[in-house]
Amino acid sequence: MNIVIIGAGIFGASAAFHLARYGAKPTIIDAGLDGRATAAGAGIICPWVKNLEDETFYRLYAGGGEYYPDLIAALAEAGETDLGYRQSGAMLVSADPRELAAMERSVRQRDAPAMGDVTRLAPAEARSLFPPLADRLGAIHIAGGARVDGRLLTAAMLRAAEKFGATVLQGHAVPEIESGRVTGVDVNGDRIAADRLIVTAGAWVNQVLNLSLPIEPQRGQITHLLLDGTDTSAWPVILPPTSHYIVAFDQGRIVAGATREHGSGFDYRVTAAGQAEVLHEALRIAPGLAAATLLETRVGFRPLGTEARPLLGWVRQIEGLAVGNGLGPSGLTMGPLAGRLLAELVTGEATSIDLAPFNPMRRGAKASVYQNDMR
């Protein structure tokens, strides 16, 4: 079976890695476009703190976090250990004791052994774990919280996939569809035959496929700071009661983000307003970062769907076509597990999570298929 994957972000790289581990020899193609969400994502892995009423989605989301130890072990077996991954813990922070109490109740209601110990911390205790934190902020500490470098993890999965026999190509891919089924892909004028096509093209999915999937780009601007000479490797993830966050990596690197800009299109710019928003929120929560060096601000386009549930499964109107998309701001949590699920799907294995609720065509999206090809 010839399997081709379009899109080598976290989703596609995981699908390629797992397919190759299962004995397939997939070809994965990426256009190298600016603004891939994986390259800009903060890498927070702490799904248990998200307030979700949709239990079906939550099972996938939490499953993504719980899958990481198995993924890390599998990559280590393939010789890949440079992932920027660490189970450093996470802290929900607030100055309001009532808000902290509500956060603690919500988290403790989760039946999730992977979450680890949950501990209420006084402001001084919270600052001992994350010294730049504002002295008014107490915290709920979640021991199982982790962080990962999306760029490093994706590159590691692609290298491991190649070791198992996958082929990684750079270029613009155009699917070929004949009589309602996948036949191949054109890459920079060269044809690759395909019986199965997985499209994990993120916010660009409707440019790759002749579909009208309910996905649009949401711009996120995320700033990287440096605390030179400070050992930040074990600092926990900081999660205020907003959409912003602070994530510490090794060697003094601190990531602060992020904006959530609707209607941005693919405008790949750092804006004055976006930079101001990120820095204002970061320094409000952690004023001790004021003297940090501003290294860079990254821009990513999250593939945002019209509802929380991702698009994951076969496109029934086109034989042999599977889509993975709509992970939004949670791609680095769910992407590795979702990629494994797509690998199971296209090889005919029973998926470890029922994908019926994630049917990519469930919201009335249309698949317009040309008779000869999809160009």
Short mmCIF file of C-alpha atoms in Angstrom, two decimals:
data_model
loop_
_atom_site.label_atom_id
_atom_site.label_comp_id
_atom_site.label_asym_id
_atom_site.label_seq_id
_atom_site.Cartn_x
_atom_site.Cartn_y
_atom_site.Cartn_z
CA MET A 1 0.00 0.00 0.00
CA ASN A 2 1.36 3.43 -1.01
CA ILE A 3 0.63 6.02 1.68
CA VAL A 4 1.33 9.73 1.23
CA ILE A 5 1.00 12.42 3.90
CA ILE A 6 0.70 16.12 3.08
CA GLY A 7 1.79 18.34 5.95
CA ALA A 8 4.72 17.67 8.28
CA GLY A 9 3.68 19.49 11.42
CA ILE A 10 3.16 17.63 14.69
CA PHE A 11 0.10 15.81 13.30
CA GLY A 12 1.64 14.61 10.06
CA ALA A 13 5.02 13.81 11.61
CA SER A 14 3.31 11.61 14.18
CA ALA A 15 1.29 9.82 11.50
CA ALA A 16 4.49 9.18 9.52
CA PHE A 17 6.38 7.95 12.58
CA HIS A 18 3.66 5.54 13.64
CA LEU A 19 3.02 4.27 10.12
CA ALA A 20 6.73 3.58 9.69
CA ARG A 21 6.84 1.80 13.07
CA TYR A 22 3.94 -0.39 11.89
CA GLY A 23 5.97 -1.43 8.84
CA ALA A 24 4.53 0.90 6.20
CA LYS A 25 6.87 3.14 4.20
CA PRO A 26 4.97 6.42 3.91
CA THR A 27 6.04 9.49 1.98
CA ILE A 28 5.51 12.78 3.83
CA ILE A 29 5.56 16.07 1.97
CA ASP A 30 5.69 19.59 3.37
CA ALA A 31 5.65 22.97 1.64
CA GLY A 32 7.67 24.71 4.36
CA LEU A 33 5.21 27.60 4.68
CA ASP A 34 5.77 30.38 7.20
CA GLY A 35 3.45 30.25 10.20
CA ARG A 36 3.08 26.53 10.83
CA ALA A 37 1.36 26.27 14.21
CA THR A 38 3.70 23.53 15.43
CA ALA A 39 6.75 25.76 15.06
CA ALA A 40 5.24 28.55 17.15
CA GLY A 41 3.33 26.59 19.79
CA ALA A 42 4.29 26.90 23.44
CA GLY A 43 4.22 23.15 24.09
CA ILE A 44 2.07 23.00 27.23
CA ILE A 45 0.88 19.50 28.13
CA CYS A 46 -1.67 19.81 30.93
CA PRO A 47 -5.10 18.88 29.55
CA TRP A 48 -6.71 18.25 32.93
CA VAL A 49 -7.11 21.94 33.72
CA LYS A 50 -9.29 22.71 30.70
CA ASN A 51 -12.99 23.17 31.51
CA LEU A 52 -14.73 21.09 28.85
CA GLU A 53 -18.38 20.11 28.82
CA ASP A 54 -17.86 17.86 25.79
CA GLU A 55 -16.63 14.62 27.36
CA THR A 56 -16.00 13.06 23.93
CA PHE A 57 -13.53 15.79 23.09
CA TYR A 58 -12.04 15.70 26.58
CA ARG A 59 -11.21 11.99 26.24
CA LEU A 60 -9.16 12.74 23.13
CA TYR A 61 -7.58 15.80 24.69
CA ALA A 62 -6.65 14.09 27.96
CA GLY A 63 -5.59 11.00 26.04
CA GLY A 64 -3.11 13.16 24.16
CA GLY A 65 -1.46 14.21 27.39
CA GLU A 66 -1.45 10.69 28.79
CA TYR A 67 0.15 9.30 25.61
CA TYR A 68 3.35 11.33 25.94
CA PRO A 69 5.34 8.92 28.17
CA ASP A 70 4.76 6.10 25.65
CA LEU A 71 5.74 8.38 22.77
CA ILE A 72 8.92 9.55 24.52
CA ALA A 73 9.88 5.92 25.19
CA ALA A 74 9.23 4.89 21.57
CA LEU A 75 11.36 7.76 20.26
CA ALA A 76 14.15 6.89 22.68
CA GLU A 77 14.16 3.35 21.28
CA ALA A 78 14.69 4.94 17.86
CA GLY A 79 17.60 6.97 19.24
CA GLU A 80 15.73 10.27 19.51
CA THR A 81 15.96 12.01 22.88
CA ASP A 82 16.39 15.72 22.04
CA LEU A 83 12.73 16.73 22.36
CA GLY A 84 12.62 19.63 24.82
CA TYR A 85 10.28 17.47 26.91
CA ARG A 86 10.13 17.62 30.70
CA GLN A 87 7.47 16.81 33.24
CA SER A 88 8.13 20.04 35.14
CA GLY A 89 4.64 20.45 36.61
CA ALA A 90 2.17 23.27 36.04
CA MET A 91 0.68 25.94 38.27
CA LEU A 92 -2.75 27.52 37.97
CA VAL A 93 -2.23 30.97 39.51
CA SER A 94 -4.55 33.63 40.94
CA ALA A 95 -4.59 36.30 43.63
CA ASP A 96 -8.20 35.46 44.52
CA PRO A 97 -8.53 32.66 47.11
CA ARG A 98 -12.07 31.89 45.94
CA GLU A 99 -10.90 31.53 42.36
CA LEU A 100 -8.08 29.23 43.46
CA ALA A 101 -10.56 27.14 45.45
CA ALA A 102 -12.80 26.79 42.38
CA MET A 103 -9.79 25.82 40.24
CA GLU A 104 -8.74 23.21 42.78
CA ARG A 105 -12.25 21.68 42.94
CA SER A 106 -12.44 21.52 39.16
CA VAL A 107 -9.06 19.82 38.80
CA ARG A 108 -9.65 17.34 41.61
CA GLN A 109 -12.87 16.19 39.95
CA ARG A 110 -10.83 14.72 37.10
CA ASP A 111 -10.22 10.98 37.29
CA ALA A 112 -6.75 11.17 35.77
CA PRO A 113 -3.83 9.32 37.39
CA ALA A 114 -1.45 10.95 34.87
CA MET A 115 -2.24 14.31 36.46
CA GLY A 116 -0.27 13.33 39.56
CA ASP A 117 -0.48 15.13 42.87
CA VAL A 118 -2.52 18.33 43.14
CA THR A 119 -1.29 20.77 45.80
CA ARG A 120 -2.49 24.19 46.98
CA LEU A 121 0.46 26.62 47.32
CA ALA A 122 0.75 29.91 49.15
CA PRO A 123 2.31 32.82 47.20
CA ALA A 124 5.76 32.31 48.74
CA GLU A 125 5.66 28.60 47.87
CA ALA A 126 4.62 29.37 44.29
CA ARG A 127 7.48 31.88 43.92
CA SER A 128 9.97 29.34 45.19
CA LEU A 129 9.12 27.22 42.12
CA PHE A 130 8.87 30.14 39.67
CA PRO A 131 10.87 33.07 41.12
CA PRO A 132 9.69 35.85 38.72
CA LEU A 133 6.05 35.32 39.75
CA ALA A 134 4.10 38.23 41.28
CA ASP A 135 4.13 38.01 45.06
CA ARG A 136 0.32 38.22 45.30
CA LEU A 137 -0.31 34.99 43.39
CA GLY A 138 -1.15 31.70 45.04
CA ALA A 139 -1.24 28.52 42.97
CA ILE A 140 -2.66 25.07 42.39
CA HIS A 141 0.31 22.87 41.50
CA ILE A 142 -0.29 19.90 39.17
CA ALA A 143 2.66 17.54 39.26
CA GLY A 144 1.89 15.78 35.96
CA GLY A 145 2.01 18.95 33.86
CA ALA A 146 4.74 18.99 31.22
CA ARG A 147 6.18 20.97 28.36
CA VAL A 148 7.70 20.03 25.00
CA ASP A 149 9.48 21.85 22.18
CA GLY A 150 7.24 21.34 19.13
CA ARG A 151 10.04 21.97 16.64
CA LEU A 152 12.38 19.47 18.26
CA LEU A 153 9.68 16.83 18.72
CA THR A 154 8.47 17.10 15.13
CA ALA A 155 12.00 16.88 13.74
CA ALA A 156 12.70 13.85 15.94
CA MET A 157 9.59 12.01 14.74
CA LEU A 158 10.49 12.69 11.11
CA ARG A 159 14.05 11.43 11.60
CA ALA A 160 12.75 8.33 13.37
CA ALA A 161 10.23 7.75 10.57
CA GLU A 162 13.05 7.89 8.03
CA LYS A 163 15.04 5.35 10.04
CA PHE A 164 12.06 2.99 9.73
CA GLY A 165 11.81 3.55 5.96
CA ALA A 166 9.69 6.66 5.45
CA THR A 167 10.57 9.28 2.83
CA VAL A 168 10.46 13.00 3.69
CA LEU A 169 10.13 15.49 0.84
CA GLN A 170 9.96 19.28 0.60
CA GLY A 171 7.65 20.77 -1.97
CA HIS A 172 4.19 21.81 -3.07
CA ALA A 173 1.88 18.80 -3.18
CA VAL A 174 -1.25 18.57 -5.33
CA PRO A 175 -3.55 15.57 -4.74
CA GLU A 176 -4.68 13.56 -7.75
CA ILE A 177 -8.25 12.24 -7.56
CA GLU A 178 -9.76 10.16 -10.33
CA SER A 179 -13.32 8.82 -10.37
CA GLY A 180 -13.78 9.69 -6.72
CA ARG A 181 -10.67 8.01 -5.35
CA VAL A 182 -7.09 8.92 -4.53
CA THR A 183 -4.56 7.88 -7.17
CA GLY A 184 -1.49 9.93 -6.37
CA VAL A 185 0.13 13.25 -5.60
CA ASP A 186 2.00 15.69 -7.83
CA VAL A 187 5.06 17.17 -6.09
CA ASN A 188 6.86 19.91 -7.98
CA GLY A 189 5.95 18.24 -11.27
CA ASP A 190 6.81 14.70 -10.18
CA ARG A 191 4.07 12.14 -9.64
CA ILE A 192 3.93 9.83 -6.61
CA ALA A 193 1.38 7.02 -6.72
CA ALA A 194 -0.84 6.73 -3.66
CA ASP A 195 -3.57 4.36 -2.50
CA ARG A 196 -4.05 6.30 0.73
CA LEU A 197 -3.61 10.03 1.25
CA ILE A 198 -3.51 11.68 4.68
CA VAL A 199 -3.83 15.47 4.65
CA THR A 200 -2.59 17.16 7.82
CA ALA A 201 -2.00 20.58 6.28
CA GLY A 202 -3.18 22.67 9.23
CA ALA A 203 -4.70 26.04 8.45
CA TRP A 204 -3.96 25.53 4.73
CA VAL A 205 -6.13 22.42 4.36
CA ASN A 206 -8.71 24.05 2.08
CA GLN A 207 -5.92 25.28 -0.18
CA VAL A 208 -4.56 21.76 -0.52
CA LEU A 209 -7.92 20.04 -0.98
CA ASN A 210 -10.97 21.05 -2.98
CA LEU A 211 -13.07 20.93 0.17
CA SER A 212 -14.91 23.50 2.24
CA LEU A 213 -13.89 22.31 5.69
CA PRO A 214 -14.84 24.66 8.55
CA ILE A 215 -11.22 25.60 9.31
CA GLU A 216 -9.73 29.08 9.42
CA PRO A 217 -6.34 30.43 10.52
CA GLN A 218 -6.12 32.08 13.91
CA ARG A 219 -2.92 34.09 14.31
CA GLY A 220 -0.93 33.65 17.49
CA GLN A 221 2.04 35.79 18.45
CA ILE A 222 4.31 34.27 21.09
CA THR A 223 7.42 35.86 22.57
CA HIS A 224 10.66 34.18 23.66
CA LEU A 225 12.69 35.77 26.47
CA LEU A 226 16.09 34.97 27.98
CA LEU A 227 17.09 35.03 31.63
CA ASP A 228 20.81 34.72 31.01
CA GLY A 229 22.66 32.60 33.53
CA THR A 230 19.48 31.29 35.20
CA ASP A 231 18.65 27.60 35.47
CA THR A 232 15.01 27.53 34.38
CA SER A 233 14.86 23.88 33.32
CA ALA A 234 12.67 22.71 36.22
CA TRP A 235 10.36 25.73 36.45
CA PRO A 236 6.68 24.79 36.10
CA VAL A 237 4.29 26.00 33.41
CA ILE A 238 2.32 29.06 34.57
CA LEU A 239 -1.40 29.13 33.72
CA PRO A 240 -3.33 32.27 34.75
CA PRO A 241 -7.16 32.33 34.45
CA THR A 242 -6.84 33.82 30.94
CA SER A 243 -5.75 32.51 27.54
CA HIS A 244 -2.17 33.61 28.26
CA TYR A 245 0.61 31.51 29.78
CA ILE A 246 4.33 31.36 30.58
CA VAL A 247 6.50 28.31 29.85
CA ALA A 248 10.10 27.82 30.96
CA PHE A 249 12.59 25.76 28.96
CA ASP A 250 16.26 24.97 29.51
CA GLN A 251 19.11 27.50 29.51
CA GLY A 252 17.09 30.48 30.67
CA ARG A 253 14.55 30.51 27.82
CA ILE A 254 11.06 31.66 28.77
CA VAL A 255 8.09 31.57 26.40
CA ALA A 256 5.21 34.00 26.92
CA GLY A 257 2.04 34.01 24.92
CA ALA A 258 -0.12 34.20 23.12
CA THR A 259 -2.51 36.30 21.11
CA ARG A 260 -5.62 34.71 19.59
CA GLU A 261 -6.40 36.79 16.53
CA HIS A 262 -9.44 35.93 14.45
CA GLY A 263 -9.76 37.18 10.90
CA SER A 264 -6.00 37.51 10.48
CA GLY A 265 -5.80 35.40 7.35
CA PHE A 266 -2.21 34.38 6.68
CA ASP A 267 -0.73 37.75 7.64
CA TYR A 268 2.66 36.61 8.92
CA ARG A 269 3.72 39.65 10.93
CA VAL A 270 4.55 40.57 14.48
CA THR A 271 2.32 43.54 15.21
CA ALA A 272 2.78 46.32 17.76
CA ALA A 273 -0.55 45.48 19.38
CA GLY A 274 0.26 41.78 19.53
CA GLN A 275 3.67 42.36 21.07
CA ALA A 276 2.23 44.78 23.61
CA GLU A 277 -0.50 42.34 24.62
CA VAL A 278 1.89 39.46 25.17
CA LEU A 279 4.40 41.47 27.20
CA HIS A 280 1.72 43.20 29.25
CA GLU A 281 0.13 39.90 30.26
CA ALA A 282 3.49 38.23 30.95
CA LEU A 283 4.77 41.04 33.18
CA ARG A 284 1.46 41.33 34.99
CA ILE A 285 1.81 37.70 36.08
CA ALA A 286 5.60 37.55 36.38
CA PRO A 287 7.06 41.05 36.90
CA GLY A 288 10.44 39.45 37.61
CA LEU A 289 10.75 38.92 33.83
CA ALA A 290 11.05 42.68 33.21
CA ALA A 291 14.83 42.54 32.85
CA ALA A 292 14.81 39.52 30.54
CA THR A 293 16.22 39.84 27.04
CA LEU A 294 13.61 39.72 24.26
CA LEU A 295 14.96 37.11 21.85
CA GLU A 296 12.22 36.76 19.24
CA THR A 297 8.49 36.70 18.64
CA ARG A 298 7.11 33.81 16.61
CA VAL A 299 3.91 33.83 14.58
CA GLY A 300 1.78 30.75 14.02
CA PHE A 301 -1.59 30.12 12.36
CA ARG A 302 -3.67 27.77 14.45
CA PRO A 303 -6.09 25.63 12.39
CA LEU A 304 -9.25 26.64 14.19
CA GLY A 305 -12.55 24.82 13.67
CA THR A 306 -16.06 26.03 14.35
CA GLU A 307 -16.30 23.69 17.35
CA ALA A 308 -13.85 22.10 19.76
CA ARG A 309 -13.80 18.61 18.29
CA PRO A 310 -11.05 18.08 15.71
CA LEU A 311 -11.59 16.72 12.21
CA LEU A 312 -10.17 13.22 12.19
CA GLY A 313 -11.03 10.40 9.82
CA TRP A 314 -11.98 9.38 6.29
CA VAL A 315 -13.54 11.76 3.79
CA ARG A 316 -16.22 9.35 2.65
CA GLN A 317 -16.84 11.10 -0.66
CA ILE A 318 -13.25 10.41 -1.76
CA GLU A 319 -11.99 6.87 -1.44
CA GLY A 320 -8.60 6.65 0.24
CA LEU A 321 -8.55 10.22 1.62
CA ALA A 322 -8.16 10.85 5.36
CA VAL A 323 -7.99 14.24 7.05
CA GLY A 324 -6.52 15.35 10.36
CA ASN A 325 -7.16 18.96 11.34
CA GLY A 326 -8.78 21.41 13.74
CA LEU A 327 -6.52 20.92 16.76
CA GLY A 328 -6.56 24.69 17.31
CA PRO A 329 -4.45 25.82 20.28
CA SER A 330 -4.06 22.24 21.56
CA GLY A 331 -2.07 20.72 18.72
CA LEU A 332 1.04 19.88 20.72
CA THR A 333 -1.07 18.06 23.31
CA MET A 334 -3.26 16.06 20.92
CA GLY A 335 -1.12 15.90 17.78
CA PRO A 336 1.00 12.84 18.61
CA LEU A 337 -1.98 10.72 19.66
CA ALA A 338 -4.13 11.98 16.77
CA GLY A 339 -1.36 11.10 14.32
CA ARG A 340 -1.20 7.59 15.76
CA LEU A 341 -4.97 7.26 15.36
CA LEU A 342 -4.73 8.22 11.68
CA ALA A 343 -1.95 5.66 11.22
CA GLU A 344 -4.18 3.00 12.76
CA LEU A 345 -7.08 4.08 10.56
CA VAL A 346 -5.33 3.96 7.19
CA THR A 347 -3.67 0.61 7.91
CA GLY A 348 -7.01 -0.96 8.76
CA GLU A 349 -6.34 -1.38 12.46
CA ALA A 350 -9.02 -0.78 15.06
CA THR A 351 -8.44 2.74 16.37
CA SER A 352 -7.84 3.01 20.10
CA ILE A 353 -10.41 5.84 20.25
CA ASP A 354 -13.69 5.78 18.31
CA LEU A 355 -13.29 8.33 15.51
CA ALA A 356 -16.96 8.52 14.51
CA PRO A 357 -17.58 11.71 16.60
CA PHE A 358 -14.65 13.36 14.80
CA ASN A 359 -15.88 12.67 11.25
CA PRO A 360 -14.33 15.51 9.19
CA MET A 361 -17.50 15.89 7.09
CA ARG A 362 -19.92 15.87 10.03
CA ARG A 363 -20.81 19.55 9.84
CA GLY A 364 -22.00 19.57 6.28
CA ALA A 365 -18.68 20.39 4.68
CA LYS A 366 -18.73 19.64 0.99
CA ALA A 367 -16.24 17.62 -1.03
CA SER A 368 -16.28 18.80 -4.63
CA VAL A 369 -14.46 16.24 -6.75
CA TYR A 370 -13.34 16.78 -10.32
CA GLN A 371 -13.66 13.81 -12.64
CA ASN A 372 -9.97 13.62 -13.57
CA ASP A 373 -8.07 15.13 -10.67
CA MET A 374 -8.06 17.58 -7.79
CA ARG A 375 -5.82 20.43 -8.79
#
